[in-house]
CSV table of C-alpha atoms in Angstrom, one decimal:
chain,number,residue,atom,x,y,z
L,4,MET,CA,68.6,97.2,102.4
L,5,SER,CA,72.2,95.9,102.2
L,6,LYS,CA,74.4,96.3,105.3
L,7,TYR,CA,78.2,96.4,105.4
L,8,ASP,CA,81.0,96.5,107.9
L,9,LEU,CA,82.7,99.2,105.8
L,10,VAL,CA,81.4,101.4,103.0
L,11,VAL,CA,84.0,103.1,100.9
L,12,ILE,CA,83.0,106.1,98.8
L,13,GLY,CA,85.5,106.7,96.0
L,14,GLY,CA,87.5,104.3,93.9
L,15,GLY,CA,90.8,106.1,93.7
L,16,ALA,CA,94.1,105.2,95.4
L,17,ALA,CA,92.9,105.7,99.0
L,18,GLY,CA,89.5,104.1,98.5
L,19,LEU,CA,90.9,101.0,96.7
L,20,THR,CA,93.6,100.5,99.3
L,21,ALA,CA,91.1,100.7,102.2
L,22,ALA,CA,88.5,98.5,100.5
L,23,ALA,CA,91.0,95.8,99.4
L,24,GLY,CA,92.7,95.8,102.8
L,25,ALA,CA,89.4,95.6,104.8
L,26,ALA,CA,88.0,92.8,102.5
L,27,SER,CA,91.2,90.7,102.8
L,28,MET,CA,90.7,90.8,106.6
L,29,GLY,CA,87.2,89.4,106.4
L,30,ALA,CA,85.1,92.6,106.5
L,31,LYS,CA,82.0,92.9,104.3
L,32,VAL,CA,82.8,95.8,102.1
L,33,ALA,CA,80.9,98.0,99.6
L,34,LEU,CA,82.9,100.2,97.2
L,35,ILE,CA,80.9,103.1,95.6
L,36,GLU,CA,82.4,104.9,92.6
L,37,LYS,CA,80.6,107.5,90.6
L,38,ASN,CA,82.5,106.8,87.4
L,39,SER,CA,82.3,103.6,85.3
L,40,LEU,CA,86.0,102.8,85.8
L,41,LEU,CA,88.0,102.5,89.0
L,42,GLY,CA,91.4,104.1,89.5
L,43,GLY,CA,90.5,107.7,90.3
L,44,ASP,CA,92.1,110.9,89.1
L,45,CYS,CA,95.7,109.5,89.4
L,46,LEU,CA,95.2,106.8,86.9
L,47,HIS,CA,92.9,108.6,84.4
L,48,TYR,CA,93.9,112.3,84.7
L,49,GLY,CA,97.0,112.6,86.9
L,50,CYS,CA,100.0,110.6,87.8
L,51,VAL,CA,99.9,108.0,85.1
L,52,PRO,CA,99.0,110.0,82.0
L,53,SER,CA,101.2,112.9,83.0
L,54,LYS,CA,104.3,110.7,83.5
L,55,ALA,CA,103.6,109.0,80.2
L,56,LEU,CA,103.5,112.4,78.5
L,57,ILE,CA,106.5,113.7,80.4
L,58,THR,CA,108.5,110.7,79.2
L,59,SER,CA,107.5,111.2,75.6
L,60,ALA,CA,108.3,114.9,75.7
L,61,LYS,CA,111.7,114.3,77.3
L,62,ALA,CA,112.5,111.8,74.5
L,63,VAL,CA,111.7,114.4,71.9
L,64,HIS,CA,113.7,117.1,73.8
L,65,GLN,CA,116.7,114.8,74.2
L,66,ALA,CA,116.6,113.8,70.5
L,67,ARG,CA,116.8,117.5,69.5
L,68,LYS,CA,119.5,118.2,72.0
L,69,SER,CA,121.6,115.2,71.0
L,70,ALA,CA,121.2,115.9,67.3
L,71,ALA,CA,122.5,119.5,67.7
L,72,GLU,CA,125.4,118.3,69.8
L,73,PHE,CA,126.5,115.5,67.3
L,74,GLY,CA,125.8,117.4,64.2
L,75,LEU,CA,122.8,115.4,63.1
L,76,LEU,CA,119.8,116.8,61.3
L,77,ILE,CA,116.2,116.2,62.5
L,78,GLU,CA,113.4,117.0,60.1
L,79,GLY,CA,109.6,117.4,60.8
L,80,GLU,CA,107.6,118.1,63.9
L,81,ALA,CA,107.1,115.8,66.8
L,82,ASP,CA,103.5,114.4,66.7
L,83,ILE,CA,101.8,114.9,70.1
L,84,ALA,CA,99.1,112.4,69.0
L,85,VAL,CA,101.7,109.6,69.3
L,86,ALA,CA,102.5,110.7,72.8
L,87,MET,CA,98.8,110.8,73.7
L,88,ASP,CA,98.5,107.3,72.3
L,89,ARG,CA,101.2,106.2,74.7
L,90,VAL,CA,99.3,107.9,77.5
L,91,ARG,CA,96.2,105.9,76.6
L,92,GLN,CA,98.1,102.6,76.4
L,93,SER,CA,99.6,103.2,79.8
L,94,ILE,CA,96.2,103.9,81.4
L,95,GLU,CA,94.7,100.8,79.8
L,96,THR,CA,97.6,98.6,81.0
L,97,ILE,CA,97.3,99.7,84.6
L,98,GLN,CA,93.5,99.7,84.5
L,99,HIS,CA,93.6,95.9,84.6
L,100,HIS,CA,94.9,96.2,88.1
L,101,ASP,CA,92.1,98.4,89.1
L,102,SER,CA,89.3,96.6,87.3
L,103,HIS,CA,85.9,95.8,88.8
L,104,GLU,CA,86.5,92.1,88.3
L,105,ARG,CA,89.6,92.2,90.5
L,106,PHE,CA,87.9,93.9,93.4
L,107,GLU,CA,84.8,91.8,93.1
L,108,GLY,CA,87.1,88.8,93.2
L,109,LEU,CA,88.3,90.0,96.6
L,110,GLY,CA,84.7,89.8,97.8
L,111,ILE,CA,83.9,93.5,97.5
L,112,ASP,CA,80.5,94.7,96.2
L,113,VAL,CA,81.4,97.3,93.6
L,114,ILE,CA,78.6,99.8,93.0
L,115,THR,CA,78.6,102.4,90.2
L,116,GLY,CA,77.0,105.7,91.1
L,117,ALA,CA,77.3,108.8,93.2
L,118,ALA,CA,76.6,108.4,96.9
L,119,THR,CA,74.8,110.9,99.2
L,120,PHE,CA,74.5,110.5,103.0
L,121,VAL,CA,70.9,110.1,104.2
L,122,ASN,CA,72.1,110.0,107.8
L,123,GLU,CA,75.2,109.1,109.7
L,124,HIS,CA,74.8,105.3,108.9
L,125,LYS,CA,73.1,105.3,105.5
L,126,VAL,CA,73.9,106.5,102.0
L,127,LYS,CA,71.8,106.6,98.8
L,128,VAL,CA,73.3,105.9,95.4
L,129,THR,CA,72.1,107.7,92.3
L,130,ASP,CA,70.2,104.6,91.1
L,131,GLY,CA,68.1,104.8,94.3
L,132,THR,CA,69.8,102.0,96.2
L,133,GLU,CA,70.2,102.6,99.9
L,134,ILE,CA,73.2,101.1,101.7
L,135,GLU,CA,73.8,100.9,105.5
L,136,GLY,CA,77.2,100.7,107.0
L,137,LYS,CA,78.8,100.4,110.5
L,138,ARG,CA,81.7,102.6,109.3
L,139,PHE,CA,82.4,104.7,106.2
L,140,VAL,CA,85.4,106.0,104.4
L,141,ILE,CA,85.1,109.2,102.3
L,142,ALA,CA,87.7,109.0,99.5
L,143,THR,CA,86.2,111.0,96.7
L,144,GLY,CA,89.4,112.9,95.7
L,145,SER,CA,89.6,116.3,94.1
L,146,SER,CA,89.0,118.1,90.8
L,147,PRO,CA,90.4,121.2,89.1
L,148,PHE,CA,89.5,124.5,90.7
L,149,ILE,CA,88.3,127.0,88.1
L,150,PRO,CA,88.5,130.6,89.1
L,151,GLN,CA,85.3,132.5,88.2
L,152,VAL,CA,86.7,135.2,86.0
L,153,GLU,CA,84.8,137.1,83.5
L,154,GLY,CA,84.2,135.2,80.2
L,155,ILE,CA,85.6,131.9,81.5
L,156,ASP,CA,82.3,130.1,80.8
L,157,ARG,CA,82.4,131.2,77.1
L,158,VAL,CA,85.6,129.4,76.2
L,159,ASP,CA,86.7,125.8,75.9
L,160,TYR,CA,89.5,125.7,78.3
L,161,LEU,CA,91.7,122.7,79.2
L,162,THR,CA,92.2,121.0,82.5
L,163,ASN,CA,94.2,118.0,83.6
L,164,GLU,CA,91.0,116.0,82.8
L,165,THR,CA,90.9,117.1,79.2
L,166,ILE,CA,94.5,118.0,78.1
L,167,PHE,CA,95.4,114.4,77.4
L,168,LYS,CA,92.7,114.3,74.6
L,169,LEU,CA,94.7,116.8,72.5
L,170,LYS,CA,95.1,115.5,68.9
L,171,GLN,CA,97.7,118.2,68.0
L,172,ALA,CA,99.8,120.6,69.9
L,173,PRO,CA,98.4,124.2,70.0
L,174,LYS,CA,100.7,126.9,68.6
L,175,ARG,CA,100.2,129.1,71.7
L,176,MET,CA,99.0,128.1,75.1
L,177,ALA,CA,98.5,130.1,78.3
L,178,VAL,CA,98.7,128.3,81.6
L,179,ILE,CA,96.9,129.7,84.7
L,180,GLY,CA,98.9,128.6,87.7
L,181,GLY,CA,102.6,127.7,88.2
L,182,GLY,CA,102.2,124.7,90.6
L,183,ALA,CA,103.5,121.2,90.0
L,184,ILE,CA,100.7,120.0,87.7
L,185,GLY,CA,100.8,123.2,85.6
L,186,LEU,CA,104.6,123.2,85.2
L,187,GLU,CA,105.0,119.5,84.5
L,188,LEU,CA,102.5,119.6,81.7
L,189,SER,CA,103.5,123.0,80.5
L,190,GLN,CA,107.1,121.9,79.9
L,191,SER,CA,105.9,118.7,78.2
L,192,ILE,CA,103.5,120.5,75.8
L,193,SER,CA,106.2,123.1,75.0
L,194,ARG,CA,108.5,120.3,73.9
L,195,PHE,CA,106.1,119.5,71.1
L,196,GLY,CA,106.4,122.9,69.7
L,197,THR,CA,103.9,125.0,71.6
L,198,ASP,CA,104.7,128.5,72.7
L,199,VAL,CA,103.7,128.3,76.4
L,200,THR,CA,103.1,131.3,78.8
L,201,VAL,CA,102.6,130.6,82.5
L,202,ILE,CA,100.6,133.1,84.6
L,203,GLU,CA,101.7,132.8,88.3
L,204,ARG,CA,100.4,134.9,91.2
L,205,HIS,CA,103.6,134.6,93.3
L,206,SER,CA,106.9,136.3,92.6
L,207,ARG,CA,108.7,133.0,91.9
L,208,LEU,CA,108.2,129.3,91.4
L,209,PHE,CA,108.2,126.6,94.1
L,210,ALA,CA,107.8,128.9,97.1
L,211,ARG,CA,107.8,125.9,99.5
L,212,GLU,CA,111.1,124.5,98.2
L,213,GLU,CA,114.7,125.4,99.2
L,214,GLU,CA,115.6,128.7,97.5
L,215,GLN,CA,118.6,127.3,95.6
L,216,ILE,CA,116.6,124.3,94.4
L,217,ALA,CA,113.7,126.5,93.3
L,218,GLU,CA,116.1,128.9,91.5
L,219,THR,CA,117.7,126.0,89.6
L,220,VAL,CA,114.5,124.7,88.3
L,221,GLN,CA,113.1,128.1,87.5
L,222,ASN,CA,116.3,129.0,85.5
L,223,ARG,CA,115.9,125.8,83.4
L,224,LEU,CA,112.1,126.3,82.9
L,225,GLU,CA,112.6,129.9,81.7
L,226,GLN,CA,114.7,128.5,78.8
L,227,GLU,CA,111.6,126.7,77.6
L,228,LEU,CA,108.6,128.7,78.9
L,229,SER,CA,107.5,132.3,79.3
L,230,PHE,CA,106.4,133.6,82.7
L,231,HIS,CA,104.2,136.4,84.0
L,232,PHE,CA,104.9,136.5,87.8
L,233,ASN,CA,102.9,138.5,90.3
L,234,SER,CA,100.0,138.2,87.8
L,235,SER,CA,96.4,137.2,87.8
L,236,LEU,CA,93.9,136.3,85.2
L,237,GLU,CA,91.2,139.0,85.0
L,238,LYS,CA,89.2,138.3,81.9
L,239,VAL,CA,88.8,135.8,79.0
L,240,ASP,CA,87.4,136.5,75.5
L,241,LYS,CA,86.7,134.3,72.5
L,242,GLN,CA,87.7,135.9,69.2
L,243,ASN,CA,87.1,133.7,66.2
L,244,ASP,CA,89.2,130.6,66.9
L,245,GLU,CA,91.5,132.4,69.3
L,246,ILE,CA,91.3,133.1,73.0
L,247,VAL,CA,92.3,136.6,74.4
L,248,ILE,CA,93.1,136.7,78.1
L,249,THR,CA,93.5,139.8,80.2
L,250,VAL,CA,96.3,139.6,82.7
L,251,LYS,CA,97.0,142.1,85.5
L,252,ASN,CA,100.2,142.6,87.4
L,253,ILE,CA,99.3,142.5,91.1
L,254,ASP,CA,102.0,144.9,92.1
L,255,THR,CA,101.8,147.6,89.4
L,256,ASN,CA,98.2,147.0,88.2
L,257,LEU,CA,99.6,147.0,84.6
L,258,VAL,CA,97.1,145.2,82.3
L,259,GLU,CA,98.2,143.1,79.3
L,260,HIS,CA,96.3,141.2,76.7
L,261,LEU,CA,97.6,137.8,75.4
L,262,THR,CA,96.2,136.0,72.4
L,263,VAL,CA,96.5,132.2,72.5
L,264,ASP,CA,95.0,129.1,70.9
L,265,ALA,CA,94.5,127.1,74.1
L,266,LEU,CA,94.0,128.0,77.7
L,267,PHE,CA,95.1,125.5,80.4
L,268,MET,CA,93.5,126.0,83.8
L,269,SER,CA,95.8,124.8,86.6
L,270,ALA,CA,95.0,127.1,89.4
L,271,GLY,CA,94.7,124.4,92.1
L,272,ARG,CA,92.3,121.7,93.2
L,273,LYS,CA,89.1,121.5,95.2
L,274,PRO,CA,87.8,118.4,97.2
L,275,ASN,CA,84.9,116.5,95.7
L,276,ILE,CA,82.4,116.8,98.5
L,277,GLU,CA,79.5,118.9,97.1
L,278,THR,CA,77.1,116.0,96.4
L,279,LEU,CA,77.9,113.9,99.5
L,280,GLY,CA,75.3,115.4,101.8
L,281,LEU,CA,77.8,115.6,104.6
L,282,GLU,CA,75.4,117.8,106.6
L,283,ASN,CA,73.0,114.9,106.7
L,284,ALA,CA,75.6,112.8,108.5
L,285,GLY,CA,76.8,115.6,110.8
L,286,VAL,CA,80.3,115.6,109.2
L,287,LYS,CA,82.1,118.9,109.7
L,288,THR,CA,84.0,120.7,106.9
L,289,GLU,CA,86.3,123.7,106.9
L,290,LYS,CA,87.4,125.7,103.9
L,291,GLY,CA,85.9,123.1,101.7
L,292,TYR,CA,87.8,120.1,103.2
L,293,VAL,CA,86.5,117.4,105.5
L,294,VAL,CA,87.9,117.9,109.0
L,295,VAL,CA,89.7,114.9,110.5
L,296,ASN,CA,91.6,114.1,113.6
L,297,GLU,CA,95.0,112.4,113.9
L,298,TYR,CA,93.2,109.0,113.4
L,299,LEU,CA,91.6,110.2,110.2
L,300,GLN,CA,88.2,110.3,111.9
L,301,THR,CA,85.7,113.0,111.0
L,302,SER,CA,83.4,114.7,113.5
L,303,GLN,CA,81.5,111.4,113.4
L,304,SER,CA,84.0,108.9,114.8
L,305,HIS,CA,82.7,106.0,112.6
L,306,ILE,CA,83.2,108.1,109.4
L,307,PHE,CA,86.8,108.5,108.1
L,308,ALA,CA,88.1,110.8,105.3
L,309,VAL,CA,91.3,110.0,103.4
L,310,GLY,CA,93.1,111.4,100.3
L,311,ASP,CA,92.6,114.8,98.8
L,312,VAL,CA,89.3,115.5,100.7
L,313,ASN,CA,91.0,116.0,104.1
L,314,GLY,CA,93.5,118.6,102.8
L,315,ALA,CA,96.6,117.0,104.4
L,316,MET,CA,99.0,116.1,101.5
L,317,PRO,CA,97.4,115.8,98.0
L,318,PHE,CA,99.6,113.0,96.7
L,319,THR,CA,98.6,109.5,95.5
L,320,HIS,CA,101.3,107.8,97.7
L,321,VAL,CA,99.9,109.7,100.8
L,322,ALA,CA,96.3,108.5,99.9
L,323,GLY,CA,97.6,105.0,99.7
L,324,MET,CA,99.3,105.3,103.1
L,325,GLU,CA,96.1,106.7,104.7
L,326,GLY,CA,94.1,103.9,103.1
L,327,LYS,CA,96.3,101.3,104.8
L,328,LEU,CA,95.9,103.1,108.1
L,329,ILE,CA,92.1,103.0,107.7
L,330,VAL,CA,92.2,99.2,107.7
L,331,GLN,CA,93.7,99.3,111.2
L,332,ASN,CA,91.6,102.1,112.5
L,333,ALA,CA,88.2,101.5,110.9
L,334,VAL,CA,88.2,97.7,110.7
L,335,PHE,CA,90.0,96.8,113.9
L,336,GLY,CA,89.7,100.0,116.0
L,337,ILE,CA,93.4,100.0,116.7
L,338,LYS,CA,93.5,103.9,116.6
L,339,LYS,CA,96.9,104.4,115.0
L,340,LYS,CA,97.8,108.1,114.5
L,341,VAL,CA,98.7,109.3,111.0
L,342,SER,CA,102.1,110.9,110.5
L,343,TYR,CA,103.4,112.8,107.5
L,344,LYS,CA,106.9,113.4,109.0
L,345,ASN,CA,108.6,110.9,106.7
L,346,VAL,CA,106.5,111.4,103.6
L,347,PRO,CA,108.5,112.7,100.5
L,348,TYR,CA,107.2,114.1,97.3
L,349,VAL,CA,108.6,114.7,93.8
L,350,ILE,CA,107.9,117.4,91.3
L,351,PHE,CA,108.4,115.8,87.9
L,352,THR,CA,109.7,118.7,86.0
L,353,ASP,CA,113.0,118.4,84.1
L,354,PRO,CA,115.1,118.5,86.3
L,355,GLU,CA,113.1,116.8,89.0
L,356,VAL,CA,112.6,118.2,92.6
L,357,PHE,CA,112.8,115.9,95.6
L,358,HIS,CA,111.4,117.1,99.0
L,359,LEU,CA,111.5,115.3,102.4
L,360,GLY,CA,110.9,116.8,105.8
L,361,LEU,CA,112.0,120.3,106.9
L,362,THR,CA,113.7,122.9,104.7
L,363,GLU,CA,116.7,124.7,106.2
L,364,THR,CA,114.6,127.7,107.0
L,365,GLU,CA,112.0,125.6,108.8
L,366,ALA,CA,114.6,123.7,110.7
L,367,ARG,CA,116.3,126.8,111.9
L,368,ALA,CA,113.0,128.3,113.0
L,369,LYS,CA,112.1,125.1,114.9
L,370,TYR,CA,115.4,124.1,116.5
L,371,GLY,CA,117.6,127.2,116.4
L,372,ASP,CA,120.6,128.0,114.3
L,373,GLU,CA,123.1,126.4,116.7
L,374,ASN,CA,121.2,123.1,116.8
L,375,ILE,CA,121.3,122.1,113.1
L,376,LYS,CA,123.8,121.1,110.5
L,377,VAL,CA,123.5,121.5,106.7
L,378,TYR,CA,125.4,119.3,104.2
L,379,GLN,CA,125.3,120.2,100.5
L,380,LYS,CA,126.8,118.7,97.4
L,381,GLU,CA,126.6,120.1,93.9
L,382,LEU,CA,126.0,117.5,91.1
L,383,ASN,CA,128.9,118.9,89.1
L,384,ASP,CA,131.2,117.2,91.6
L,385,VAL,CA,129.6,113.8,91.2
L,386,ASP,CA,131.4,111.6,88.6
L,387,ARG,CA,128.3,109.9,87.1
L,388,PHE,CA,126.6,113.2,86.4
L,389,VAL,CA,129.8,114.6,84.9
L,390,ALA,CA,130.0,111.5,82.6
L,391,ASP,CA,126.3,112.0,81.7
L,392,ARG,CA,127.0,115.7,81.0
L,393,ASP,CA,124.0,116.5,83.2
L,394,THR,CA,125.5,118.3,86.1
L,395,GLU,CA,122.8,120.9,86.9
L,396,GLY,CA,121.5,120.3,90.4
L,397,LEU,CA,122.4,119.7,94.0
L,398,VAL,CA,121.6,117.7,97.2
L,399,LYS,CA,121.0,119.3,100.5
L,400,VAL,CA,120.5,117.4,103.8
L,401,ILE,CA,119.6,119.1,107.1
L,402,THR,CA,120.3,117.3,110.4
L,403,ASP,CA,120.4,118.0,114.1
L,404,LYS,CA,123.8,118.2,115.9
L,405,LYS,CA,123.9,114.4,116.3
L,406,GLY,CA,123.3,113.7,112.7
L,407,HIS,CA,119.6,112.7,112.8
L,408,ILE,CA,118.0,113.7,109.5
L,409,LEU,CA,115.4,116.5,109.7
L,410,GLY,CA,115.1,117.1,106.0
L,411,ALA,CA,116.5,116.2,102.6
L,412,HIS,CA,116.1,118.0,99.3
L,413,ALA,CA,117.5,117.7,95.8
L,414,VAL,CA,117.2,118.9,92.2
L,415,GLY,CA,118.5,117.0,89.3
L,416,SER,CA,117.8,114.6,86.5
L,417,ASN,CA,115.7,111.7,88.0
L,418,ALA,CA,116.3,113.0,91.6
L,419,GLY,CA,113.1,111.3,92.7
L,420,ASP,CA,114.8,107.9,92.1
L,421,TRP,CA,118.3,108.3,93.5
L,422,MET,CA,117.1,110.1,96.7
L,423,GLN,CA,114.9,107.3,97.9
L,424,GLU,CA,117.6,105.8,100.1
L,425,ILE,CA,117.3,108.7,102.5
L,426,VAL,CA,113.6,108.2,102.9
L,427,PHE,CA,114.4,104.7,104.3
L,428,ALA,CA,117.1,106.2,106.5
L,429,MET,CA,114.9,108.9,108.0
L,430,THR,CA,111.9,106.6,108.4
L,431,ASN,CA,114.0,104.1,110.4
L,432,GLY,CA,115.8,106.7,112.5
L,433,ASN,CA,119.2,106.4,110.8
L,434,LYS,CA,121.8,109.2,110.9
L,435,ILE,CA,123.2,110.8,107.9
L,436,GLY,CA,126.6,109.1,108.6
L,437,ASP,CA,125.0,105.7,108.1
L,438,LEU,CA,124.4,106.5,104.5
L,439,SER,CA,128.1,107.1,104.1
L,440,ASN,CA,128.8,103.6,105.2
L,441,VAL,CA,126.7,102.0,102.5
L,442,ILE,CA,128.7,100.7,99.6
L,443,HIS,CA,127.4,102.0,96.3
L,444,PRO,CA,128.5,100.7,92.9
L,445,TYR,CA,130.7,103.2,91.0
L,446,PRO,CA,129.7,105.3,89.1
L,447,THR,CA,126.0,105.7,90.0
L,448,HIS,CA,123.8,108.7,90.5
L,449,GLY,CA,123.3,107.6,94.1
L,450,ALA,CA,126.8,108.8,94.9
L,451,ALA,CA,125.4,112.3,95.1
L,452,LEU,CA,123.7,111.4,98.3
L,453,GLN,CA,126.6,109.3,99.6
L,454,GLN,CA,129.1,112.1,99.0
L,455,THR,CA,126.7,114.4,100.9
L,456,ALA,CA,126.8,112.0,103.8
L,457,ASP,CA,130.6,111.7,103.6
L,458,MET,CA,130.7,115.4,104.6
L,459,TYR,CA,129.4,114.4,108.0
L,460,TRP,CA,132.3,112.2,108.7
L,461,ARG,CA,134.8,114.6,107.2
L,462,GLU,CA,133.6,117.2,109.6
L,463,LYS,CA,133.8,114.8,112.5
L,464,LEU,CA,137.2,113.4,111.7
L,465,PHE,CA,139.1,116.5,110.5
L,466,ASN,CA,137.7,119.2,112.8
L,467,GLY,CA,137.7,119.5,116.6
L,468,LYS,CA,139.4,117.1,119.1
L,469,ILE,CA,139.6,113.9,117.0
L,470,PRO,CA,142.6,115.0,114.8
L,471,ALA,CA,144.7,115.9,117.8
L,472,ILE,CA,143.9,112.6,119.5
L,473,THR,CA,144.7,110.5,116.4
L,474,GLU,CA,147.9,112.4,115.9
L,475,LYS,CA,149.1,111.5,119.4
L,476,TYR,CA,148.0,107.9,118.9
L,477,ILE,CA,149.9,107.6,115.6
L,478,LYS,CA,153.1,109.0,117.1
L,479,TRP,CA,152.7,106.5,120.0
L,480,PHE,CA,152.0,103.6,117.7
L,481,ARG,CA,155.2,104.2,115.7
């Protein structure tokens, strides 16, 4: 039986980061992945393919928009197969970085198969191989959650794992779930000519975002997609080559039948833990997730859980961060606490949504109205966005009374790029005023954030005691 210092189960972002980091520090590492290719959901079904599709769809959308504005004529339909080929090429290019050969070159034993715990220090792989480890990392990710409604097992529905195999755009598509994944892909597919209807249980989109930001995105999306809010999927029927779904309004109980050509299930995610045999290792779970402490340890201190399986923040960059922390905690026993305080995320709709830290509502609830400041700038007042004729959006920064950043939010074209500066500032304890002192080239999109920060100094310099003091000084200086 092979024995290892660290056994990593799962070859996605978290698992690869932990395995590579541990091996580079001299640990003997085994990496077990059930699929033949490494890279996980992000590379094959998530971040990479979705962004490749989004970029292609945006190019098509912009071409139509520009043609209409400049009096040009565009003929024919955009071929979604070309976009899917771009998706495939992107995956293949990045796959080289996540190849078996690369990780084996780092001294890691890469094993293909599904792992099941035999006890707290031993796992068995599907080929019958048993592996013993001092410490383990569970990094098996998540998969689409499929609600068990009547008839769902009789139709060929799409998920994020199959939608990138489309050869042609369906004429009509229903999307179950108005979360980030559902909306990013819905908007993209619609730009290839599909009539898309989104079924969402809540009364509005983006319930966790600033209200103005959510409203801005929703207004834009409603120009491209149809929505049924406060609604649930009740039944699915197959009629010839069409799918008929029964949708019920949760408030009124009104039932409606929609006929579509494709059904995209995007109702959430579930952690991949069913076949791990966690009960054999004494690892506790709660609501389907592996329970971890602030050091990412499970109920068994030598077994760690990172990424989507622990239910903290289901993002690839968070999984990578947790993977790095594992190297310190699992390999060296440093016991560093995980913190999500300075972790941002982006929703890649068009326009994009950027989120960091507390919202205004959360900040007021935590610190009190009198202890926070809010600085907001509309993009229609920022020269570069005016020049681009793309002024829909805003920046909002929440601070304490001394200017320390509590949260930052934005909506606008490529907001995920030009808001990164404030992540650095918040991570390193800078105040909002410090961003105002950074010299930015003119005209750039980053001026939106700088001008928001300028408001801090404008308030300091032109309100309160400072103007009176400076007025006296100027008179004396003359």
